[in-house]
C-alpha positions as a Markdown table, in Angstrom:
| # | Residue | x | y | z |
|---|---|---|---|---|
| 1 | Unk | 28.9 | -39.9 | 18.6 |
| 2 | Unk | 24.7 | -40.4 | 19.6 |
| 3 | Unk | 22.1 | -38.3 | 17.9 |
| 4 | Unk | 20.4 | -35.0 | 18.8 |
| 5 | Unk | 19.1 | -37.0 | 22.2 |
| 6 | Unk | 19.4 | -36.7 | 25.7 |
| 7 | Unk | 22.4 | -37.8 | 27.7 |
| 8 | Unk | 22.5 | -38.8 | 31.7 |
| 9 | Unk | 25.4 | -39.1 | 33.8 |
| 10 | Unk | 26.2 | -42.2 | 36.0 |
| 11 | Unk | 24.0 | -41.5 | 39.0 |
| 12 | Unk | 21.0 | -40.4 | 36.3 |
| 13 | Unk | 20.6 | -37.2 | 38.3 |
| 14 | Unk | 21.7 | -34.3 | 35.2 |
| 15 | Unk | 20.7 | -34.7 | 31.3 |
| 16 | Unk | 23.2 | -32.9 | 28.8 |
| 17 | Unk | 22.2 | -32.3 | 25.0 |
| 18 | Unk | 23.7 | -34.6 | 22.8 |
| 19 | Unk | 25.7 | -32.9 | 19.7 |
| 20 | Unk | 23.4 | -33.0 | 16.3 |
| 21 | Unk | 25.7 | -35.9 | 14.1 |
| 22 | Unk | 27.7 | -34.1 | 11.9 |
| 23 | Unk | 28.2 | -36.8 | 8.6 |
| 24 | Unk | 30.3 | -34.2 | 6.7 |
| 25 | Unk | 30.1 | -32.9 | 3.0 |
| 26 | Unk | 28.0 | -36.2 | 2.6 |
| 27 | Unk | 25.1 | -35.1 | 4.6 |
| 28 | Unk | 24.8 | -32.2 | 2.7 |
| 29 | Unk | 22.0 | -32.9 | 0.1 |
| 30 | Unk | 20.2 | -34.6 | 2.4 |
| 31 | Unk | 20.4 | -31.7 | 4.8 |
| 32 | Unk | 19.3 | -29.2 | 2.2 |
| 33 | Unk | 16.1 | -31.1 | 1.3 |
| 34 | Unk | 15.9 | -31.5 | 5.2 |
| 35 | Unk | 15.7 | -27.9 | 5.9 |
| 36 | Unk | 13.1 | -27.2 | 3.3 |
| 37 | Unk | 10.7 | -29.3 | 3.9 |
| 38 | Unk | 11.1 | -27.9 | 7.8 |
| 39 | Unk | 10.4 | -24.3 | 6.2 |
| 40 | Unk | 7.2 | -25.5 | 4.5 |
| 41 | Unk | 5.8 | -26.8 | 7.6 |
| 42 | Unk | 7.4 | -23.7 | 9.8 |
| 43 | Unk | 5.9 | -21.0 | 6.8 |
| 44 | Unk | 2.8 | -22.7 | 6.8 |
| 45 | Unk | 2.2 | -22.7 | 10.3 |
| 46 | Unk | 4.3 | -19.6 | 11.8 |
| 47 | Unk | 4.4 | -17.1 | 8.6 |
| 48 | Unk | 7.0 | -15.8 | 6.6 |
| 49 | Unk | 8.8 | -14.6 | 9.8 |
| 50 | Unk | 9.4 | -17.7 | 11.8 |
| 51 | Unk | 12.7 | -17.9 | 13.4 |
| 52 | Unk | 15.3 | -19.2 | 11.1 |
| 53 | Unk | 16.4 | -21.0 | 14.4 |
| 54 | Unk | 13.0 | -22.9 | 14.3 |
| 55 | Unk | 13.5 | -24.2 | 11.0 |
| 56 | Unk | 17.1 | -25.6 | 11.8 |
| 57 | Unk | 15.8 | -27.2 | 14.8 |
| 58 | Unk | 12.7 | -29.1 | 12.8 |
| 59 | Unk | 15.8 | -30.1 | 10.2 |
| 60 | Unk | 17.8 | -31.7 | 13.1 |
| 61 | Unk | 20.9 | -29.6 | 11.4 |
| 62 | Unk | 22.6 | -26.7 | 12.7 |
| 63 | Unk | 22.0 | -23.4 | 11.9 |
| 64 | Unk | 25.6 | -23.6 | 10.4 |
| 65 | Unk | 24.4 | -25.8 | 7.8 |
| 66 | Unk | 21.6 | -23.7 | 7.2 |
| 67 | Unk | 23.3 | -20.8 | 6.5 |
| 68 | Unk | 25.8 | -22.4 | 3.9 |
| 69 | Unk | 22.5 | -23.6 | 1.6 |
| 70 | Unk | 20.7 | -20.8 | 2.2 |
| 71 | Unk | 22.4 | -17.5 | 3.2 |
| 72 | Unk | 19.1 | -15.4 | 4.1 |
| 73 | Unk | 15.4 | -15.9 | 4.2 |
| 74 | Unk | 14.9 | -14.9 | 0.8 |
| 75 | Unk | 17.4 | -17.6 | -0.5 |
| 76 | Unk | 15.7 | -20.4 | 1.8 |
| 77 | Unk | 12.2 | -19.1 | -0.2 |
| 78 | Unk | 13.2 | -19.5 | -3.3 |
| 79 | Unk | 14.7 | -22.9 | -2.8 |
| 80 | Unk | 11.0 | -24.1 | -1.0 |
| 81 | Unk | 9.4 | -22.3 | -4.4 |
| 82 | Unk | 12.0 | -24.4 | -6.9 |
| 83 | Unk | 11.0 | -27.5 | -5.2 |
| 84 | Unk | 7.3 | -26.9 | -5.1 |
| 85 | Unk | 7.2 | -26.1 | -8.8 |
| 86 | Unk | 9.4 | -29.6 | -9.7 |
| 87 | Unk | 7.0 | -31.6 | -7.5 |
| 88 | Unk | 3.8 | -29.5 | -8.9 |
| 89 | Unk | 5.1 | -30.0 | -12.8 |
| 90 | Unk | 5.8 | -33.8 | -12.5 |
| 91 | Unk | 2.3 | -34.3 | -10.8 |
| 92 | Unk | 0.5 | -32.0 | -13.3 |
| 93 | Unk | 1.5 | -33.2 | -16.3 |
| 94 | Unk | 1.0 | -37.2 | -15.1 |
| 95 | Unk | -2.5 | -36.0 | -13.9 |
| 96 | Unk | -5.4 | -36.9 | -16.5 |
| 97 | Unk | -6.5 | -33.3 | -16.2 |
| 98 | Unk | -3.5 | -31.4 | -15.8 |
| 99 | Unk | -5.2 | -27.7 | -15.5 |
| 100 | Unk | -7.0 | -28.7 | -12.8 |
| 101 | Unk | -4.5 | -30.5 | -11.1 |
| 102 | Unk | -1.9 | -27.4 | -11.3 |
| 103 | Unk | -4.8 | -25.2 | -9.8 |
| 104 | Unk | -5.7 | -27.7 | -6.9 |
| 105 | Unk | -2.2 | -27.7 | -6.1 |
| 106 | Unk | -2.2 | -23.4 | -6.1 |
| 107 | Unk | -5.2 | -24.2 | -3.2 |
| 108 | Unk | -3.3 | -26.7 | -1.1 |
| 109 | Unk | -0.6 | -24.6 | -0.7 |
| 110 | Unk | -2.1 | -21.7 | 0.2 |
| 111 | Unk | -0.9 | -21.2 | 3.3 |
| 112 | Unk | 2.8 | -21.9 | 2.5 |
| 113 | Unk | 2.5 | -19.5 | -0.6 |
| 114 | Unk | 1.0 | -16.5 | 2.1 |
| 115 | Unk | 4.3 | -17.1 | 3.6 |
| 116 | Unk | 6.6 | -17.1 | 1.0 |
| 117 | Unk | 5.4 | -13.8 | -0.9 |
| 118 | Unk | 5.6 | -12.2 | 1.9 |
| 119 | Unk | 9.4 | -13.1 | 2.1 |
| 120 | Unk | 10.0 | -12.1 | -1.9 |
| 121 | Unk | 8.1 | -8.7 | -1.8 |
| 122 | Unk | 9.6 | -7.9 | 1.5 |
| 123 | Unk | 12.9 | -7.9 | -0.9 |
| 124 | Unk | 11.8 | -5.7 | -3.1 |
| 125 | Unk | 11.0 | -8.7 | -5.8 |
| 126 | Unk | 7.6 | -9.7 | -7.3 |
| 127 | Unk | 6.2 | -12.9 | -6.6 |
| 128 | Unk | 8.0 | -14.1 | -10.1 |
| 129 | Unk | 11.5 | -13.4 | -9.2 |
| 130 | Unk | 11.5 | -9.8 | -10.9 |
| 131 | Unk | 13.3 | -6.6 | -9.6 |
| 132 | Unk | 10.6 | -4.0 | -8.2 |
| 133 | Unk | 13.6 | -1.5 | -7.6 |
| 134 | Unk | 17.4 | -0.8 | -8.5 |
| 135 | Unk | 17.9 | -2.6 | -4.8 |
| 136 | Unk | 17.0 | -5.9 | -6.2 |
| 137 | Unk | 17.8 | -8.3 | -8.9 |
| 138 | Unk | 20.3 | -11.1 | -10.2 |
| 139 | Unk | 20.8 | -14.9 | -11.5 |
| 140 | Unk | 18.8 | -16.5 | -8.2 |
| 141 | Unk | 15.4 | -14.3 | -9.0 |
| 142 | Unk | 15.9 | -14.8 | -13.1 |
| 143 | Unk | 16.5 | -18.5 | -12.9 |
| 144 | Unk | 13.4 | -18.6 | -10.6 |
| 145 | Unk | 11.1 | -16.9 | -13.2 |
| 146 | Unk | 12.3 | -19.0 | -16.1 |
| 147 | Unk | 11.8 | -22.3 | -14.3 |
| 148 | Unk | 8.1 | -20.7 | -13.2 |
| 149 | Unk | 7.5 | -20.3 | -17.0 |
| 150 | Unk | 8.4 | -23.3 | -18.1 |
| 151 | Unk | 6.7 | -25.5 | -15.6 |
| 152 | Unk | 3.6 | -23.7 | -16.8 |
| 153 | Unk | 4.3 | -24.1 | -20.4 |
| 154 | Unk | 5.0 | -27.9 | -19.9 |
| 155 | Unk | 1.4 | -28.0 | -18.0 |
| 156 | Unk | -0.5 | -26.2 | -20.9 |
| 157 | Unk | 1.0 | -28.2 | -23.0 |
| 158 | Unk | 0.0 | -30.9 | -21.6 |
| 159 | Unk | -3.1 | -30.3 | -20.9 |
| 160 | Unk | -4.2 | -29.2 | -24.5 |
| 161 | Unk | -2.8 | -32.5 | -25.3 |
| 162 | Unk | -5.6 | -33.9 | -23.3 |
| 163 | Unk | -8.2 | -32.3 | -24.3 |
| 164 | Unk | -9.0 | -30.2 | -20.9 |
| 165 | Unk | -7.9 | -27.0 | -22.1 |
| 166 | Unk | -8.4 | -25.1 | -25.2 |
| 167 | Unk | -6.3 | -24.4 | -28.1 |
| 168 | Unk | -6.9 | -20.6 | -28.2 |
| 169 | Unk | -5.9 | -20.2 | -25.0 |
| 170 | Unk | -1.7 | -19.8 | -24.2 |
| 171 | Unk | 0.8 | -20.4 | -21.8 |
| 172 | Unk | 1.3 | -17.5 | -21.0 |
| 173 | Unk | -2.4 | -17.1 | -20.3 |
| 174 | Unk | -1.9 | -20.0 | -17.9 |
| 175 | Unk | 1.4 | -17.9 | -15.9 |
| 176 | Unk | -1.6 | -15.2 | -15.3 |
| 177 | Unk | -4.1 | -17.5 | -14.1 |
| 178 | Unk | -1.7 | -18.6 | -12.2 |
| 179 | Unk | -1.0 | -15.4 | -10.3 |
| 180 | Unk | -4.6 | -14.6 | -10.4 |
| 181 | Unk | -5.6 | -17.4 | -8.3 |
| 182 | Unk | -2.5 | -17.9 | -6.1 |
| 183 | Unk | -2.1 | -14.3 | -5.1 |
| 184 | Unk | -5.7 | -13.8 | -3.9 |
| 185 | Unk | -5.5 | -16.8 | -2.4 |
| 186 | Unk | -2.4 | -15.9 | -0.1 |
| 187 | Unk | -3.8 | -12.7 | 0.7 |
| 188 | Unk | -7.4 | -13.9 | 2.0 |
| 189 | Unk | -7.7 | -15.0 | 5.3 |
| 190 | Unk | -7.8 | -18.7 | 5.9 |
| 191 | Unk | -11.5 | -18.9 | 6.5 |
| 192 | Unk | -12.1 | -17.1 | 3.4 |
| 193 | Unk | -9.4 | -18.9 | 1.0 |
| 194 | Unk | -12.2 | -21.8 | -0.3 |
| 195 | Unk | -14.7 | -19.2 | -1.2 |
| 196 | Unk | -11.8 | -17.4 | -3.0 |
| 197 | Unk | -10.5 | -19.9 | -4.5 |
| 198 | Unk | -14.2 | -21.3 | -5.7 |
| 199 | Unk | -14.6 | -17.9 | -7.5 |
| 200 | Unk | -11.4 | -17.5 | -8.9 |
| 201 | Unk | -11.4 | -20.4 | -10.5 |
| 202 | Unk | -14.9 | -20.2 | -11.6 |
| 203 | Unk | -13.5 | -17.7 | -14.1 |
| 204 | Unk | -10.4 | -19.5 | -14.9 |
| 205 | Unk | -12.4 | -22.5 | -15.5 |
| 206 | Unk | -14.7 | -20.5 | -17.9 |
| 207 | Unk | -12.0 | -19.3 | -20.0 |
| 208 | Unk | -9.5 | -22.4 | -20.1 |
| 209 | Unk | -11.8 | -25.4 | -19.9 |
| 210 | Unk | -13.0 | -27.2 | -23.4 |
| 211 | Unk | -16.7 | -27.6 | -23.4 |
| 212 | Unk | -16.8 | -30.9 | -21.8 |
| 213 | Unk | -14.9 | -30.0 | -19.2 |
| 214 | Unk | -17.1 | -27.9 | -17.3 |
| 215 | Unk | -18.6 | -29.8 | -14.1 |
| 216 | Unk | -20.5 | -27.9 | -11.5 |
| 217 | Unk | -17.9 | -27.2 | -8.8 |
| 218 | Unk | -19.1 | -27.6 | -5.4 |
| 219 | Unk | -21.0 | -25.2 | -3.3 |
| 220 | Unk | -22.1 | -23.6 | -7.1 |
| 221 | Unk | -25.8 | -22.4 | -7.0 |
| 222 | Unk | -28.0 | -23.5 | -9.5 |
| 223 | Unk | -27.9 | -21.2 | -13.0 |
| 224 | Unk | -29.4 | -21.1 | -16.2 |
| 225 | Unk | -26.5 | -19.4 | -17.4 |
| 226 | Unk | -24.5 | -22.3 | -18.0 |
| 227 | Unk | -25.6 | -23.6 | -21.4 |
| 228 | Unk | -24.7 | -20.6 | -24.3 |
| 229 | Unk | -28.2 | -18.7 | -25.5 |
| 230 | Unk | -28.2 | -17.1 | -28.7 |
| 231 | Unk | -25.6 | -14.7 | -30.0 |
| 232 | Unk | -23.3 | -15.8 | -26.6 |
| 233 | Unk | -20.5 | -17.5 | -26.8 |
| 234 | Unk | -19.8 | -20.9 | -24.4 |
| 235 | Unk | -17.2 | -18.7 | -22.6 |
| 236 | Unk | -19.4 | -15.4 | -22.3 |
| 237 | Unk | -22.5 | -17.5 | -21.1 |
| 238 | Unk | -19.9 | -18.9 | -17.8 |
| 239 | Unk | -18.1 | -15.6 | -17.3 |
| 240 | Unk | -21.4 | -14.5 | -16.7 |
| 241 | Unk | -22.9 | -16.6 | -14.5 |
């Protein structure tokens, strides 16, 4: 059987879609990381609406096979959110500054993350898996919150270890941060994400970041306010600049 390619009769005159392969129960792991990284590309680019069809199509599976991993859109979301947070957690807490690297993440997928909370609150869930009505709920949206919070705890943890982050300062703190920059960020748009993003995390800097940790992010304008004054604290003198 040939691939997803173009067939020709004898005389070369008529062209005839090929049938997509078809490898079995085999393929199917490979077909479900297939289809979502097709639905990070189609999200980022087309919304949170793009045709389910479209996605299949980038996969090279049929739409078959994409309904038997991922029965609706809101299943196919949460499986592109799973992935993201194994991929972010492995990179974060190899990363010499772990914080940081779990934010710049947040800001590279900004795009993809506009698109996928549109799909979650369109179900009547919040962007951490949790029921905003009777209508919603189950194992899928609580498993999805529990990995969420222990990605992040594994990141803090890791990053106090380091040194980059303070030791007053939670993991739970770091699951709000988290929200605070990622939801702003999916909400602005796309000309205005780096100068949200350079605020936000102005002020998330200023409350997680040891004292040695502070450079001058770009595009910052000059400030006294930097360096603590008299009865300030480190963390009052940023939050104030």
């Amino acid at each position: 059987m040939t691939d997803a390619l173009t067939t020709h009769d004898d005389a070369g005159a008529r062209s005839v879609p090929a049938r997509k392969r078809n490898w079995g129960p085999s393929a199917g792991p490979a077909n479900r990381q297939a289809l979502i990284e097709a639905a990070r590309i189609e999200f980022a680019s087309g919304g949170g609406n793009v045709p389910l069809s479209r996605i299949a199509q980038r996969a090279n599976v049929g739409q078959g096979s994409l309904y038997r991993h991922f029965p609706d859109r809101l299943a196919l979301a949460t499986g592109v959110f799973e992935t993201n947070l194994v991929e972010v957690e492995k990179h974060a807490t190899q990363a010499e500054r772990p914080f940081s690297a779990l934010l710049d993440a947040i800001e590279e997928q900004a795009a993809e993350a506009s698109a996928l909370i549109e799909i979650v609150s369109a179900s009547g869930t919040d962007v951490s898996g949790n029921a905003m009505d009777s209508r919603s709920g189950g194992a899928g949206e609580s498993a999805l919150l529990t990995q969420l919070r222990t990605v992040v705890a594994c990141i803090h943890a890791a990053a106090v270890e380091a040194g980059e982050i303070t030791s007053h300062t939670t993991a739970e703190d770091l699951l709000v941060a988290v929200q605070m920059l990622a939801l702003p960020l999916a909400k602005s748009p796309k000309e205005h994400q780096a100068e949200t993003g350079r605020r936000a995390r102005r002020i998330l800097d200023a409350w997680f970041l040891t004292e040695d940790q502070h450079p001058r992010r770009a595009g910052d304008a000059p400030t006294e306010c930097g360096s603590p004054s008299a009865g300030r604290s480190h963390d009052q003198a940023n939050l104030r600049c």
